[in-house]
PDB file of C-alpha atoms in Angstrom:
ATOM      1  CA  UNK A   1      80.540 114.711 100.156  1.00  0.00           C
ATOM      2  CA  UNK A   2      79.296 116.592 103.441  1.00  0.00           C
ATOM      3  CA  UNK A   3      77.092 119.357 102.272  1.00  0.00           C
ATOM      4  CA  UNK A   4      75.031 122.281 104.316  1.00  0.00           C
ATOM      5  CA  UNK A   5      73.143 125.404 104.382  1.00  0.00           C
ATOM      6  CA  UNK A   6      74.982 128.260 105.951  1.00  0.00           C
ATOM      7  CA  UNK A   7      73.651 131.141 107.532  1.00  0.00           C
ATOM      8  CA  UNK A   8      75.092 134.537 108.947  1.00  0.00           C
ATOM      9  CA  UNK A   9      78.701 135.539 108.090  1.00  0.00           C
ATOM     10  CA  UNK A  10      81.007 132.369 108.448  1.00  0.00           C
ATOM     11  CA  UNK A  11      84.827 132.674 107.668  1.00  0.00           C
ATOM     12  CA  UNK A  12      85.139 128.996 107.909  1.00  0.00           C
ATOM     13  CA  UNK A  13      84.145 125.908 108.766  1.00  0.00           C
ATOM     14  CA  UNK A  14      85.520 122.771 111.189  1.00  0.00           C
ATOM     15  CA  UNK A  15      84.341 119.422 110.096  1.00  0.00           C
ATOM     16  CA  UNK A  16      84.500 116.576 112.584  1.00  0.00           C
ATOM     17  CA  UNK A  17      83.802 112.727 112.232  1.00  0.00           C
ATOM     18  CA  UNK A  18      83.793 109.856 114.446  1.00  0.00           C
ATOM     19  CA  UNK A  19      83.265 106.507 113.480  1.00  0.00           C
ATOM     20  CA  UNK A  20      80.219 104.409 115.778  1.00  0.00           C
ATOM     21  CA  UNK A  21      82.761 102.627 117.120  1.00  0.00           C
ATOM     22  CA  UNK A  22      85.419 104.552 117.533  1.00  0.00           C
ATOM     23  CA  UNK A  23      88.149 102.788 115.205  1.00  0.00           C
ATOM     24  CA  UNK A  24      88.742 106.047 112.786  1.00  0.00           C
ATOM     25  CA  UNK A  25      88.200 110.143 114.098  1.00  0.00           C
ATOM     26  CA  UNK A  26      89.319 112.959 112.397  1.00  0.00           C
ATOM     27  CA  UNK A  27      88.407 116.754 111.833  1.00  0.00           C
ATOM     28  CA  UNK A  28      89.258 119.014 109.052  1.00  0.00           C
ATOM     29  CA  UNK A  29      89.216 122.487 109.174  1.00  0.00           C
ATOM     30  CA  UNK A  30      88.982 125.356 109.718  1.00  0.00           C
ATOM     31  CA  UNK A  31      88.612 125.802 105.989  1.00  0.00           C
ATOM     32  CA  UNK A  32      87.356 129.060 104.145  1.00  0.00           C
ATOM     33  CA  UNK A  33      84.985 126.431 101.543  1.00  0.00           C
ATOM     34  CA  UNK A  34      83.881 128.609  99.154  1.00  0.00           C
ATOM     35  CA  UNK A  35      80.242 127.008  99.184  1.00  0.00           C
ATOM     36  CA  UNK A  36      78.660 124.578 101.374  1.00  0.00           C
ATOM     37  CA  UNK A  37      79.845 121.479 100.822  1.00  0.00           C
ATOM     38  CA  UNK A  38      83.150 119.326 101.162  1.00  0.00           C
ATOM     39  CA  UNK A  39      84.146 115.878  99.888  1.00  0.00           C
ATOM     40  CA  UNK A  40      85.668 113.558 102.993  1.00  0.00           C
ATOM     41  CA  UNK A  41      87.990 111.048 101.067  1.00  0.00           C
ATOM     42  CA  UNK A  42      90.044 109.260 104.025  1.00  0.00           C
ATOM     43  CA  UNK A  43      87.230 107.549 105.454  1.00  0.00           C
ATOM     44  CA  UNK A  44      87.179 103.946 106.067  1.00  0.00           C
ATOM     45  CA  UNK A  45      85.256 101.190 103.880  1.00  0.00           C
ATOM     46  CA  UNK A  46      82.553  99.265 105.830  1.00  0.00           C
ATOM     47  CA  UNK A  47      82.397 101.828 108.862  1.00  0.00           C
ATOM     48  CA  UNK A  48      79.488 103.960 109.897  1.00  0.00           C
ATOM     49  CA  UNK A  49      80.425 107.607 110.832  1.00  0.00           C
ATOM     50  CA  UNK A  50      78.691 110.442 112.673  1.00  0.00           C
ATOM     51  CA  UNK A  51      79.772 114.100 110.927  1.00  0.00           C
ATOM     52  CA  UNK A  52      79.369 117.176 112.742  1.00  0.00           C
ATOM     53  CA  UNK A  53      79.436 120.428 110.570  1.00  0.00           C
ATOM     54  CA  UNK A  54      80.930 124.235 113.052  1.00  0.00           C
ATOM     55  CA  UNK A  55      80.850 127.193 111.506  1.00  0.00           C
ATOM     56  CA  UNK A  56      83.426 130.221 112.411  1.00  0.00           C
ATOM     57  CA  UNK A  57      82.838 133.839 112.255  1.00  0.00           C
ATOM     58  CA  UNK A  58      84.589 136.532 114.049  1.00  0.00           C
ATOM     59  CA  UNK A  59      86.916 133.804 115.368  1.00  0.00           C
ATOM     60  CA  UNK A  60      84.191 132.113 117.034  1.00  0.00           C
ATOM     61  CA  UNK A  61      82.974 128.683 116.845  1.00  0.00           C
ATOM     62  CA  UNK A  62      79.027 128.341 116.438  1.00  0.00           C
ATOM     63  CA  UNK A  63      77.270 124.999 118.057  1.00  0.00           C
ATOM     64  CA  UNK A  64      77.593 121.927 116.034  1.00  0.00           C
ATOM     65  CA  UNK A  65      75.128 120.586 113.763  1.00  0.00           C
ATOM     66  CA  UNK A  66      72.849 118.099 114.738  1.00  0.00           C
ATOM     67  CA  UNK A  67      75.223 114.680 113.591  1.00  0.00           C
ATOM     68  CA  UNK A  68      74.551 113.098 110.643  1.00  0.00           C
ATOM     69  CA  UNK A  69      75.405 109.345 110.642  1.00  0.00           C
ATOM     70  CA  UNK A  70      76.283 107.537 107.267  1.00  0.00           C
ATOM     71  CA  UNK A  71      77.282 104.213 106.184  1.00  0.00           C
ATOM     72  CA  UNK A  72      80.589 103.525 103.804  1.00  0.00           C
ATOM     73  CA  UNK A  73      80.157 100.656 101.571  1.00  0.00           C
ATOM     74  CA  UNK A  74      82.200  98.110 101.223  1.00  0.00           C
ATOM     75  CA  UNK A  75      82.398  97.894  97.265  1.00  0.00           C
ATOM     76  CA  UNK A  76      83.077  94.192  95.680  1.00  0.00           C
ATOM     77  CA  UNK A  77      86.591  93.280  93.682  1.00  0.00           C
ATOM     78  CA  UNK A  78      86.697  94.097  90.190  1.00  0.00           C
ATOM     79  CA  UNK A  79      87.998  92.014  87.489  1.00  0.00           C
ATOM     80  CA  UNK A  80      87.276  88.922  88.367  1.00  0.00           C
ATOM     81  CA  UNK A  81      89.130  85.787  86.019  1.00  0.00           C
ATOM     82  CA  UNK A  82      89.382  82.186  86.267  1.00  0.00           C
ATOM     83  CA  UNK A  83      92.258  80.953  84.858  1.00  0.00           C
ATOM     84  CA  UNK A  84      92.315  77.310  85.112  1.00  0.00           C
ATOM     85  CA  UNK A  85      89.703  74.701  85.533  1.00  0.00           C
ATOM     86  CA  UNK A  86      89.861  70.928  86.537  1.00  0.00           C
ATOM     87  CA  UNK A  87      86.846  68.776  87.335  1.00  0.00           C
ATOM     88  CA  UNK A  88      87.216  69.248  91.272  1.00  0.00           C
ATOM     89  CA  UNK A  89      89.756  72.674  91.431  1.00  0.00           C
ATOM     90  CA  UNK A  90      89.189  76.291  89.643  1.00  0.00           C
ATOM     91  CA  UNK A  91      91.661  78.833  90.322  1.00  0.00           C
ATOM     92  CA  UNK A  92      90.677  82.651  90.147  1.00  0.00           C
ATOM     93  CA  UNK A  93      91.884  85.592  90.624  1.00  0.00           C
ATOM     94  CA  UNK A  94      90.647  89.465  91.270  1.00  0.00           C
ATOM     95  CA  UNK A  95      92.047  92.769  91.834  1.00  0.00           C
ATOM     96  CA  UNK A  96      91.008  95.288  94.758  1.00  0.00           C
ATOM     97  CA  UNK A  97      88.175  97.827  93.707  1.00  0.00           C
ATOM     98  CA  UNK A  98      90.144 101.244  93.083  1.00  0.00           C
ATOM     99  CA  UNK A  99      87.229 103.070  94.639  1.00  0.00           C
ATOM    100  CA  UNK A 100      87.764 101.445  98.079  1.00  0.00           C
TER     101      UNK A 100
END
């Protein structure tokens, strides 16, 4: 979730992100966000992103925010089983986290 304080009168706001190497970009926007925050849910596991925040009133764009850069996590399988076991050989087996 990309949260901020707003000043002035805003009638929306852009939201732009670039990841530090350049694999994954997107903006969202302009959005009338009832508040000051909103939750960015396509972004990639294991990259680091810079967001930039622009707020619009009377159809105009204000400067960006200064960037701020965050790391996604990479989060472990889940439900990790062994299912057979010999003395040189195990087999196991895992399913992909649903939060990735």
């Amino acid at each position: 979730t990309v949260s901020w304080t707003q000043s002035g009168t805003v009638t929306g706001h852009w939201i732009y992100y670039v990841s530090a190497g350049g694999e994954d970009s997107g903006s969202v926007g302009p959005m009338n966000i009832a508040g000051t925050s909103h939750t960015l849910d396509s972004l990639q596991d294991g990259l680091a992103y810079t967001i930039i925040v622009i707020a619009m009133g009377n159809h105009l764009p204000s400067e960006g925010s200064q960037g701020t850069d965050v790391q996604i996590p990479i989060l472990p399988p889940s439900n990790l089983m062994s299912s057979s076991q010999t003395q040189t050989t195990i087999t196991i087996s895992w399913d992909h986290n649903p939060n990735s």
